[in-house]
CSV table of C-alpha atoms in Angstrom, one decimal:
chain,number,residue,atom,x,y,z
A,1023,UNK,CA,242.1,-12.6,89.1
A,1024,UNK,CA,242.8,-13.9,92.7
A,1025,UNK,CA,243.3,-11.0,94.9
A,1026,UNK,CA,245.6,-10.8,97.9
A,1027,UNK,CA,244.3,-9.3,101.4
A,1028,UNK,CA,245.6,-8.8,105.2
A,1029,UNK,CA,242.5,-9.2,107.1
A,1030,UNK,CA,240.9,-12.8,105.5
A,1031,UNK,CA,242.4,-16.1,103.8
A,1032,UNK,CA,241.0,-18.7,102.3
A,1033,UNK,CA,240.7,-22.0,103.7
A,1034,UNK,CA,240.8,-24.7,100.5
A,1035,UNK,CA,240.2,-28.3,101.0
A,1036,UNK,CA,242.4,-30.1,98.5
A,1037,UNK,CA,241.5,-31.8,96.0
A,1038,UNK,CA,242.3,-33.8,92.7
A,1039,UNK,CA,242.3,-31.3,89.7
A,1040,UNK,CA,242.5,-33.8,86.8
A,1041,UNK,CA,239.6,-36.0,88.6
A,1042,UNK,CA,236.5,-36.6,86.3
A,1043,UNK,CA,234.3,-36.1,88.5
A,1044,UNK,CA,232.2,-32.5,88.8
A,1045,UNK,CA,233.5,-30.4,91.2
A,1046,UNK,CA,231.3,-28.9,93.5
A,1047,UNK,CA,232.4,-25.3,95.5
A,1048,UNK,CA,230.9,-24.7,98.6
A,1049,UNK,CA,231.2,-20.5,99.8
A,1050,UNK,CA,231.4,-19.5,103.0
A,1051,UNK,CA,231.4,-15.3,104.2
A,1052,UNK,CA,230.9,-13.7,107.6
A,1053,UNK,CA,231.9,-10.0,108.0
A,1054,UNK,CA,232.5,-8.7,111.3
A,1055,UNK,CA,229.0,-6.9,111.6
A,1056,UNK,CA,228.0,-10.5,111.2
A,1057,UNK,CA,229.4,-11.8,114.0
A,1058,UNK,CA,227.3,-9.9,116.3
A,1059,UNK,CA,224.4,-12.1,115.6
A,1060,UNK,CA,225.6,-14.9,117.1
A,1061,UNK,CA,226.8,-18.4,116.0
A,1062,UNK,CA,224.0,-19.1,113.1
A,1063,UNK,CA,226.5,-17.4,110.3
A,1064,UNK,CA,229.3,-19.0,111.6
A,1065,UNK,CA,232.2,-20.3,109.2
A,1066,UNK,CA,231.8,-23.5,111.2
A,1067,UNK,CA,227.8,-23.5,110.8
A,1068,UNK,CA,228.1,-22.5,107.3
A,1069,UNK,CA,230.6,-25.2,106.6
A,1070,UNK,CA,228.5,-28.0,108.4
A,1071,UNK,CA,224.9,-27.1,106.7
A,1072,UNK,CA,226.9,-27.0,103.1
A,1073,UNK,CA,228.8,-30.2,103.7
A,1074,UNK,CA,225.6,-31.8,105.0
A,1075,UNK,CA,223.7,-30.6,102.1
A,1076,UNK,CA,226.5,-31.9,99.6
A,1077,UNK,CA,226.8,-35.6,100.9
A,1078,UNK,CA,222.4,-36.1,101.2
A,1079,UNK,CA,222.4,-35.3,97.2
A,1080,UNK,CA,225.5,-36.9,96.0
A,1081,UNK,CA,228.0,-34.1,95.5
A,1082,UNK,CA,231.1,-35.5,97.3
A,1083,UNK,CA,234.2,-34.3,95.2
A,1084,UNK,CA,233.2,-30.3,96.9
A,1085,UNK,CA,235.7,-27.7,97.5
A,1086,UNK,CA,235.5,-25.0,100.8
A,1087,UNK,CA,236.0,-21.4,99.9
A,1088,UNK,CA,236.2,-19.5,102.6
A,1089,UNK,CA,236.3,-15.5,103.3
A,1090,UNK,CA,236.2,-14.7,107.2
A,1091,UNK,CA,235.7,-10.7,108.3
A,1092,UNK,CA,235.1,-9.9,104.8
A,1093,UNK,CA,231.7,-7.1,104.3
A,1094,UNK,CA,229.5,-8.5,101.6
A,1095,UNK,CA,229.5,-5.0,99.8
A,1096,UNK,CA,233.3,-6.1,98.4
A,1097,UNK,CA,233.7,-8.8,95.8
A,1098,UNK,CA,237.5,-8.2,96.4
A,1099,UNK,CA,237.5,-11.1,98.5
A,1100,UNK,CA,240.0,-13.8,98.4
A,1101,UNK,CA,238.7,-16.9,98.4
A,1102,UNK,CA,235.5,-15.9,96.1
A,1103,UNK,CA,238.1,-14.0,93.8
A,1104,UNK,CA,239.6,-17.8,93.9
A,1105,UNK,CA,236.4,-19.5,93.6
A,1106,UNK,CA,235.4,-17.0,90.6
A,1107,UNK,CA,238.9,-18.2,89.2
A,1108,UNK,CA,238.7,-22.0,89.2
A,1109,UNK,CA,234.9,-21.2,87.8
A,1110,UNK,CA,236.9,-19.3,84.6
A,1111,UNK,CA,239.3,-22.3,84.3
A,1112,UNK,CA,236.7,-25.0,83.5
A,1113,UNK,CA,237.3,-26.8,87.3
A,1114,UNK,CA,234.3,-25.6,89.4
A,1115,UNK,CA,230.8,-27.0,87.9
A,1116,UNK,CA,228.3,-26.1,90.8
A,1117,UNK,CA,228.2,-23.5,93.8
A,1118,UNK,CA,226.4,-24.1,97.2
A,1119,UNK,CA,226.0,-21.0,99.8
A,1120,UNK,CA,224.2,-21.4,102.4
A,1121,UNK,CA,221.9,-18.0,101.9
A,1122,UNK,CA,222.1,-15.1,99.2
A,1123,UNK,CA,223.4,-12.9,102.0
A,1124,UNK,CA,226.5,-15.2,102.2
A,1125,UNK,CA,227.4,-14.8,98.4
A,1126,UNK,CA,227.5,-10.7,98.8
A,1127,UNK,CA,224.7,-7.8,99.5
A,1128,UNK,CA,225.7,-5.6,96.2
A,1129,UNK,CA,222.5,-6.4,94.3
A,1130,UNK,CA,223.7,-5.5,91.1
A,1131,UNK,CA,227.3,-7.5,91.5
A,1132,UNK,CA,225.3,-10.5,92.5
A,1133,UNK,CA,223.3,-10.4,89.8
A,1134,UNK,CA,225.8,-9.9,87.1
A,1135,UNK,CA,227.4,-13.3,88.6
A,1136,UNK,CA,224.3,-15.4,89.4
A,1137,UNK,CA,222.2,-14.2,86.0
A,1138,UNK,CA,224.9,-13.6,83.4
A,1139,UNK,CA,228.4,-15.3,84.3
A,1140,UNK,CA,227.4,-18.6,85.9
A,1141,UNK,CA,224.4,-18.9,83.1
A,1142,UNK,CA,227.4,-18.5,80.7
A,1143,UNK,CA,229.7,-21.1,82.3
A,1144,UNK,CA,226.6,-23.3,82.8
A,1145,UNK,CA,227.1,-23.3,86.8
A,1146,UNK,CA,224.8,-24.9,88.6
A,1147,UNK,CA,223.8,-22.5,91.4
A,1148,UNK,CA,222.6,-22.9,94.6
A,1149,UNK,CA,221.3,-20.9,98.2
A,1150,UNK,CA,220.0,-24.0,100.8
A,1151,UNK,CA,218.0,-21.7,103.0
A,1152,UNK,CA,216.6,-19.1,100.3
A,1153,UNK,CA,215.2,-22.0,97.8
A,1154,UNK,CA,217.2,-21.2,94.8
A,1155,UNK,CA,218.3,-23.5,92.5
A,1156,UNK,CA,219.5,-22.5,89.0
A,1157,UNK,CA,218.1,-26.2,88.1
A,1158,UNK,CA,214.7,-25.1,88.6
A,1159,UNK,CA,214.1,-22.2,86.5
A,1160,UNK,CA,214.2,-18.4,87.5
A,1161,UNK,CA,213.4,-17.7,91.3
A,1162,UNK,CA,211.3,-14.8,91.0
A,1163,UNK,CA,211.9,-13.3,94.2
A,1164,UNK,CA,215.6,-13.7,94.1
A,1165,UNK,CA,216.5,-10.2,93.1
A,1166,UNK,CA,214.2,-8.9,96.1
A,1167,UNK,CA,216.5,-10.9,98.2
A,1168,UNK,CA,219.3,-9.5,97.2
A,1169,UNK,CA,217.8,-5.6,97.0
A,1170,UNK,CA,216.9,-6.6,100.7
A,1171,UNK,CA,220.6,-7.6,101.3
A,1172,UNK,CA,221.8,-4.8,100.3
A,1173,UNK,CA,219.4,-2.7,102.2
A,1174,UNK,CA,221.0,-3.9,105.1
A,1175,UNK,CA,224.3,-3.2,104.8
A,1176,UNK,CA,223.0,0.2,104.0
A,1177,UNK,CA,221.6,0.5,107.1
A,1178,UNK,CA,224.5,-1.1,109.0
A,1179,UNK,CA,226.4,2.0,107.4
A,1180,UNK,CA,224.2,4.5,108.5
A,1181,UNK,CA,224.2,3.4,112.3
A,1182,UNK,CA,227.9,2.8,112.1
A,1183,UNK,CA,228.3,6.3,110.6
A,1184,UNK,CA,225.9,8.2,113.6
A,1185,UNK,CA,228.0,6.4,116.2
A,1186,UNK,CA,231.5,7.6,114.7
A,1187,UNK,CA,229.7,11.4,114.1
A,1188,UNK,CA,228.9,11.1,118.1
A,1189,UNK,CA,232.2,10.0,119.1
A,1190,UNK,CA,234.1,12.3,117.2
A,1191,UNK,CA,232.0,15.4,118.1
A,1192,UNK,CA,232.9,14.3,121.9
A,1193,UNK,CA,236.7,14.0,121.1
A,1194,UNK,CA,237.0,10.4,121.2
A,1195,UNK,CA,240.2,9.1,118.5
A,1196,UNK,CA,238.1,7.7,114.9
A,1197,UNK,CA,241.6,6.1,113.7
A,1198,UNK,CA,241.6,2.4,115.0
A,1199,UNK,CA,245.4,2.3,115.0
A,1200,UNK,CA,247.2,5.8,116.5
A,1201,UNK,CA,249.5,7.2,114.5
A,1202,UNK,CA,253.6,5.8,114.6
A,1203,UNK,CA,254.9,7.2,117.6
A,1204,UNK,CA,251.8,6.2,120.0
A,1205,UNK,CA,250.0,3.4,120.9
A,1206,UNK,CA,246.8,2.7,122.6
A,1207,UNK,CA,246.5,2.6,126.2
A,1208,UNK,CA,246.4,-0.7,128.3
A,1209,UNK,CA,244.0,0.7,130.6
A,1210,UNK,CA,242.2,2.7,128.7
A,1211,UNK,CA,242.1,1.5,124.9
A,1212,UNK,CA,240.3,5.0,123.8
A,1213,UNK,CA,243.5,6.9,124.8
A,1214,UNK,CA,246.8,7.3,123.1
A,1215,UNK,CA,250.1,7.4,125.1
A,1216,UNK,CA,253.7,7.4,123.9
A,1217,UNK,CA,255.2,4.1,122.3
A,1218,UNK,CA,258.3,5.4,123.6
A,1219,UNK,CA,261.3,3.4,121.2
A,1220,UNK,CA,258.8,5.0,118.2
A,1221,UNK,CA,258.5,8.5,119.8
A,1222,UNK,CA,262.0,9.0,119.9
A,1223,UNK,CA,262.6,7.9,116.3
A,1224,UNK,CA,259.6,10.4,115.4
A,1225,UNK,CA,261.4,13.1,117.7
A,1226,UNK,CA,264.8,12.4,115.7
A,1227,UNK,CA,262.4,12.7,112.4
A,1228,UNK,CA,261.1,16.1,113.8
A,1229,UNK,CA,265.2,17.1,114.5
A,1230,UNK,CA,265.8,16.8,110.8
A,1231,UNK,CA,263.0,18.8,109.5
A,1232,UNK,CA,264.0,21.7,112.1
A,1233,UNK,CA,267.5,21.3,110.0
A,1234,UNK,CA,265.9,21.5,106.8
A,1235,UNK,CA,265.7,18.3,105.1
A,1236,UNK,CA,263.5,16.7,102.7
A,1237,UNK,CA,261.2,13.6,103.6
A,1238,UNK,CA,263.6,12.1,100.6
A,1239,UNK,CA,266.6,13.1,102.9
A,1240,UNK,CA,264.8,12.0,105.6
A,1241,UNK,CA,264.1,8.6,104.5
A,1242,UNK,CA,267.9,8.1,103.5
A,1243,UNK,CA,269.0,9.0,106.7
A,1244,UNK,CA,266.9,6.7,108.7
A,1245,UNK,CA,267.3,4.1,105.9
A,1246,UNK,CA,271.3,4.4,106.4
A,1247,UNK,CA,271.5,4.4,110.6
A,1248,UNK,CA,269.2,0.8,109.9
A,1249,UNK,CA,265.9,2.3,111.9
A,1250,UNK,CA,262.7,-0.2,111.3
A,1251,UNK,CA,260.8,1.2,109.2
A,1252,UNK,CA,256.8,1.7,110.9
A,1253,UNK,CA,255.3,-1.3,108.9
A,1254,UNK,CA,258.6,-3.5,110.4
A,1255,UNK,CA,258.4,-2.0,113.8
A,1256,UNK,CA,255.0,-3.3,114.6
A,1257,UNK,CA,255.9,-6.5,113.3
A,1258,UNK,CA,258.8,-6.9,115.7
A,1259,UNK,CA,256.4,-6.0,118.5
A,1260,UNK,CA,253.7,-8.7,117.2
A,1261,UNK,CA,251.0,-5.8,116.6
A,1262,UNK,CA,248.6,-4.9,114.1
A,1263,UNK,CA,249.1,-2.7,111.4
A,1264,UNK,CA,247.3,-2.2,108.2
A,1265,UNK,CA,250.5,-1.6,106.1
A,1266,UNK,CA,252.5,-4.4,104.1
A,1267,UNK,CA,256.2,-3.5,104.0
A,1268,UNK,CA,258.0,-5.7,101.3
A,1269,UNK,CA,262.2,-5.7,100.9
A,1270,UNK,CA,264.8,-4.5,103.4
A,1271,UNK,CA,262.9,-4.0,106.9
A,1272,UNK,CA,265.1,-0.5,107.1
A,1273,UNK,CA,264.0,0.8,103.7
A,1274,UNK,CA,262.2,4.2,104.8
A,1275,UNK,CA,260.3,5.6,101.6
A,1276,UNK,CA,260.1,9.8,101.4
A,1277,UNK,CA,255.9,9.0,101.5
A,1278,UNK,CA,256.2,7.7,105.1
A,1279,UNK,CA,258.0,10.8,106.4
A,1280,UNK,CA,255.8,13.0,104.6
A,1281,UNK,CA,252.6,11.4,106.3
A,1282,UNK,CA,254.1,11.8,109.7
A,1283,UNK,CA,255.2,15.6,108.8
A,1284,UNK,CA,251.2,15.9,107.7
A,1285,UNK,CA,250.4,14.9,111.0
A,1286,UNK,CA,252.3,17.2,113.1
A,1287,UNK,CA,248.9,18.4,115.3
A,1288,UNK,CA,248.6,15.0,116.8
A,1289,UNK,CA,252.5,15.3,117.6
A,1290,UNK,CA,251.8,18.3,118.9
A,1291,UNK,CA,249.0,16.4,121.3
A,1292,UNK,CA,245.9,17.2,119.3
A,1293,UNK,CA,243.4,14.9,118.3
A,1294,UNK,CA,242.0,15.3,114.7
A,1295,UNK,CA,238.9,14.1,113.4
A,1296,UNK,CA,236.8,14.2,110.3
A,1297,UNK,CA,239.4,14.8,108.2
A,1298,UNK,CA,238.7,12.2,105.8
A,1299,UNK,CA,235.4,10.6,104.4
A,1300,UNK,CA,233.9,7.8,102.0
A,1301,UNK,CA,231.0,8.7,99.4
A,1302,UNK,CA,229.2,5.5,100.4
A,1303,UNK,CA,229.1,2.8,101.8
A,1304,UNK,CA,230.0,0.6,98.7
A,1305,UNK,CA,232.9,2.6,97.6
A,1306,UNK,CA,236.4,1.9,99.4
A,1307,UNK,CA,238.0,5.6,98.2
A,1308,UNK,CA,239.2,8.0,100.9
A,1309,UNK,CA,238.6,11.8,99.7
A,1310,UNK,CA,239.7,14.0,102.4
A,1311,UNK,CA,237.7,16.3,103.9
A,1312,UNK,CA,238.7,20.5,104.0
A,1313,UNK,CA,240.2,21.7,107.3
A,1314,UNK,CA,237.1,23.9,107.7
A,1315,UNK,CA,235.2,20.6,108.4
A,1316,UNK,CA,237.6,19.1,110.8
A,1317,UNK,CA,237.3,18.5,114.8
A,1318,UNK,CA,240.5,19.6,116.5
A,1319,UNK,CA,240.8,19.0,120.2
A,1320,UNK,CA,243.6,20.5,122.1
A,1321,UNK,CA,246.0,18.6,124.4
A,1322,UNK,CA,244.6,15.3,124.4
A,1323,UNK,CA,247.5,13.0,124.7
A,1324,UNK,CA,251.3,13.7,125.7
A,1325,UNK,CA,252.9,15.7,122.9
A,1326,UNK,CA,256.1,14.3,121.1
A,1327,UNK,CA,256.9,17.3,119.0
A,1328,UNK,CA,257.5,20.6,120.0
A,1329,UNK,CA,256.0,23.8,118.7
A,1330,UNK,CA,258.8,25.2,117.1
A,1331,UNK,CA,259.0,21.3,115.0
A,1332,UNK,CA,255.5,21.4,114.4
A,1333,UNK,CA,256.0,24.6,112.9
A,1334,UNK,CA,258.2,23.5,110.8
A,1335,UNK,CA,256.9,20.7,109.5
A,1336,UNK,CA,253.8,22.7,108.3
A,1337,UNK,CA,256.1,25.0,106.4
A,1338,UNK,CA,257.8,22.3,104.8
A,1339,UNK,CA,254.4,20.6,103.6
A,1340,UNK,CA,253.0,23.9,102.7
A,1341,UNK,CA,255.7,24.2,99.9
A,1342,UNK,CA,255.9,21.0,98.7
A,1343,UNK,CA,255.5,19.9,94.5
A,1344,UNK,CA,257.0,22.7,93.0
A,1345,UNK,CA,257.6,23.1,89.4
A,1346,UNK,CA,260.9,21.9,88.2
A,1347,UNK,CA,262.8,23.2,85.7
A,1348,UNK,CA,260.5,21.0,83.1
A,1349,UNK,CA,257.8,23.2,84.0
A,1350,UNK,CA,254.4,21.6,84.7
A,1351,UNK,CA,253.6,18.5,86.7
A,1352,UNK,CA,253.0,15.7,84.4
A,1353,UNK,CA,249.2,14.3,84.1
A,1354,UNK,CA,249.7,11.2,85.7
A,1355,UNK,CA,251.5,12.1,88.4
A,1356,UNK,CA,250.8,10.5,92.1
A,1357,UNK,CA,248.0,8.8,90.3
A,1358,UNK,CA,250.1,5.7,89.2
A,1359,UNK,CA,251.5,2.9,90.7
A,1360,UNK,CA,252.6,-0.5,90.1
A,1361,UNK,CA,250.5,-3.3,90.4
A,1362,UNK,CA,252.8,-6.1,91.6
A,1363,UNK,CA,254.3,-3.7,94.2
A,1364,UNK,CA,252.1,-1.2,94.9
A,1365,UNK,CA,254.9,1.6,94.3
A,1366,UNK,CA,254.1,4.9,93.2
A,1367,UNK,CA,255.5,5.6,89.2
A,1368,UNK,CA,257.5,8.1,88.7
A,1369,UNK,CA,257.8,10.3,85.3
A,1370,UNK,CA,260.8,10.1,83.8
A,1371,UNK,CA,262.4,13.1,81.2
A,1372,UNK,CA,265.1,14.8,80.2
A,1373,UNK,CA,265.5,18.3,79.0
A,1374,UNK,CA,266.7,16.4,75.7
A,1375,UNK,CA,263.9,13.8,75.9
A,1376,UNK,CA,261.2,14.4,72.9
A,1377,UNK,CA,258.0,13.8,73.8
A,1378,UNK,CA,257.5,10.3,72.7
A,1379,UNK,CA,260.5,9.3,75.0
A,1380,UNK,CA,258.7,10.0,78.2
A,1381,UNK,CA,257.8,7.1,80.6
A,1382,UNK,CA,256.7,6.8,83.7
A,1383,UNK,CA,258.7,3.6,85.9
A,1384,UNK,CA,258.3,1.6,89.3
A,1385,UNK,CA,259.9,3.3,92.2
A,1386,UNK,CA,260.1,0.0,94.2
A,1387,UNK,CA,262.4,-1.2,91.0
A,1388,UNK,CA,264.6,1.8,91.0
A,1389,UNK,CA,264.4,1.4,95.1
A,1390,UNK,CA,265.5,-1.7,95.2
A,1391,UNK,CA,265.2,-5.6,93.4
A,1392,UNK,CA,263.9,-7.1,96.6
A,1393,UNK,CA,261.0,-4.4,96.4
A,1394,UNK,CA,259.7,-5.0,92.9
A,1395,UNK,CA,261.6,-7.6,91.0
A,1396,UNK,CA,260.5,-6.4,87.1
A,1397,UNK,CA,261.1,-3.1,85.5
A,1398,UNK,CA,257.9,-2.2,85.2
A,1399,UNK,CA,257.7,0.8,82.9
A,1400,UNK,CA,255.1,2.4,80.0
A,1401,UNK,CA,255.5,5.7,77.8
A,1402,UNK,CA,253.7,8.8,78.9
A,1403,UNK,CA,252.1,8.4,74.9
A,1404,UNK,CA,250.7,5.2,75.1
A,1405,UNK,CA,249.2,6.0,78.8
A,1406,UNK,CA,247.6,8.3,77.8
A,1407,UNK,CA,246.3,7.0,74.6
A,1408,UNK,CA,245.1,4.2,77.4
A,1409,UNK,CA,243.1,6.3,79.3
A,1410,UNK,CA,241.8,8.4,76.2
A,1411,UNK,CA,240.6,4.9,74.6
A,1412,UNK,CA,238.9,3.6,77.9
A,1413,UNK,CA,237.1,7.0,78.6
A,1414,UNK,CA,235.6,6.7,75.0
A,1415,UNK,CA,234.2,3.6,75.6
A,1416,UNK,CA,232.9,4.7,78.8
């Protein structure tokens, strides 16, 4: 399965499909903690040594795959993801990196690809600089390698973890993008100052909850008086964001008011930290963190919100999800979503629904077509006969 991401793309030569001759795919990674050793990891290095290596033994129908600011602890990458892909369809017959490091420092993922899966396609397997050559026979010391690999990504975690602990413990922001509403400082990047056209749409936002509307209401009011939505406003402006917004640029979901009704201490001025965290290094989950273990430091930046909002806003959030007249939330719920979309799935029933009628269905679909184009839908029953069959297996 090719996967899609914001922060790397894939740079494919082309090539002829149906030719008869092997083809030959030549990786290329460098992560951003990569980049700080100078030009030796390159893409451009990588791509000469590989190329240069290809031509002196005779491979010359080859392939570039390429994954730039992409850690080596995630195979969700999307040009090895595509590489792993033409491998599966019969079109890739040999793979050149130019070190182990390059093809991913999970020991255990690496291994499962470069012992079982290539084995299995009968992928002939190569690292230039570390010796290995699947032709040869076993290379003992490859798993070392790759334990070794991995032990230093662990380590780049650690540090990177003691320098975010320092910095937040002084006061400094942790978020690399301020929330909607601010924006980073051009003379000082560490401080936050008022993206004024945002801050007044996130003042207007903080009017409505001080009249007592939903974030659903919310969300329809904004989406009705055509206001960008966040993910569309930074686009406008040409500036980074780490959301995807797909349909009408004015479709304001009730999630996206409810975050910015969470944050109402950094409206207030307040700057947050700690309150989320990851349990490793490898794993990409946020939990979030109890409010006893947060950093809160008063009056950092200008406020956009006053008290009496703020105020508010907490209410509001503190009485949020309850019962309906169905009675219990259902299993599933906020834990589904659609996976062309991304939408969350919402359970549907009726008072006159029996139980095998239940289903969950995309919210981008019942949003709008330009959102989600299919009706994705499944019964509550065979969910959760789903789960029930994959936890046994487990």
């Amino acid at each position: 399965m090719y996967y899609q991401s914001n922060t790397a793309a894939a740079l494919q030569f082309p090539y002829t499909a149906m030719s008869s001759e092997e083809l030959t795919a030549l990786y290329c990674r460098l992560s951003r903690d990569d980049e700080l050793q100078g030009d030796s990891n390159s893409i451009v290095n990588q791509k000469k040594i590989l190329e240069k290596y290809a031509r002196e033994h005779g491979y010359s129908n080859f392939k570039f795959y390429v994954d730039d600011g992409i850690s080596g602890t995630t195979f969700n990458r999307p040009g090895f993801q595509q590489m792993i892909a033409d491998i599966e369809a019969g079109l890739v017959k040999r793979v050149i990196i130019k070190d182990m490091s390059r093809f991913g420092r999970d020991y255990l993922q690496v291994g499962m690809y470069t012992e079982i899966m290539f084995p299995e396609h009968d992928i002939h397997f190569i690292a230039v600089n570390d010796g290995v050559d699947s032709t040869q026979g076993d290379n003992e010391f490859m798993p070392f390698r790759n334990i070794i690999n991995e032990w230093y990504a662990k380590d780049t975690s650690k540090k990177i973890r003691a320098v975010m602990k320092v910095k937040g413990n002084a006061g400094e922001h942790l978020t690399v993008l301020p929330p909607y509403g601010y924006m980073k400082s051009s003379d000082d990047k560490k401080q936050w100052v008022k993206d004024e056209e945002a801050a007044q749409v996130v003042y207007e936002i903080g009017l409505y909850i001080m009249d007592g509307l939903g974030p659903s209401q919310i969300a329809r009011k904004l989406t009705e008086r055509k206001i960008l939505t966040p993910a569309a406003y930074y686009a406008s402006k040409g500036r980074t964001t780490n959301v995807t917004k797909k349909g009408s640029p004015y479709a304001w979901d009730s999630s996206t008011i409810a975050d910015i009704m969470d944050r109402w201490r950094e409206y207030l001025g307040h700057t947050v930290n700690f309150k989320t965290r990851k349990k490793s290094y490898k794993s990409k989950k946020t939990l979030h963190n109890p409010e006893s273990e947060w950093k809160i430091f008063d009056n950092t930046h200008e406020a956009i919100w006053t008290e009496a909002i703020a105020d508010a806003a907490r209410l509001a959030r503190q009485t949020r999800r309850r019962p309906t007249k169905m009675g219990e939330m259902g299993m599933f719920s906020g834990m589904m979503f659609c996976a062309d979309c991304g939408s969350i799935m919402y359970q549907c029933r009726a008072t006159n629904f029996r139980r095998d009628q239940e289903y969950y269905l995309c919210s981008g679909y019942r949003k709008s077509r330009d959102v989600c184009g299919q009706t994705h839908s499944i019964r509550t029953v065979i969910l959760e006969e789903l789960v029930l069959q994959n936890l046994r297996e487990i």
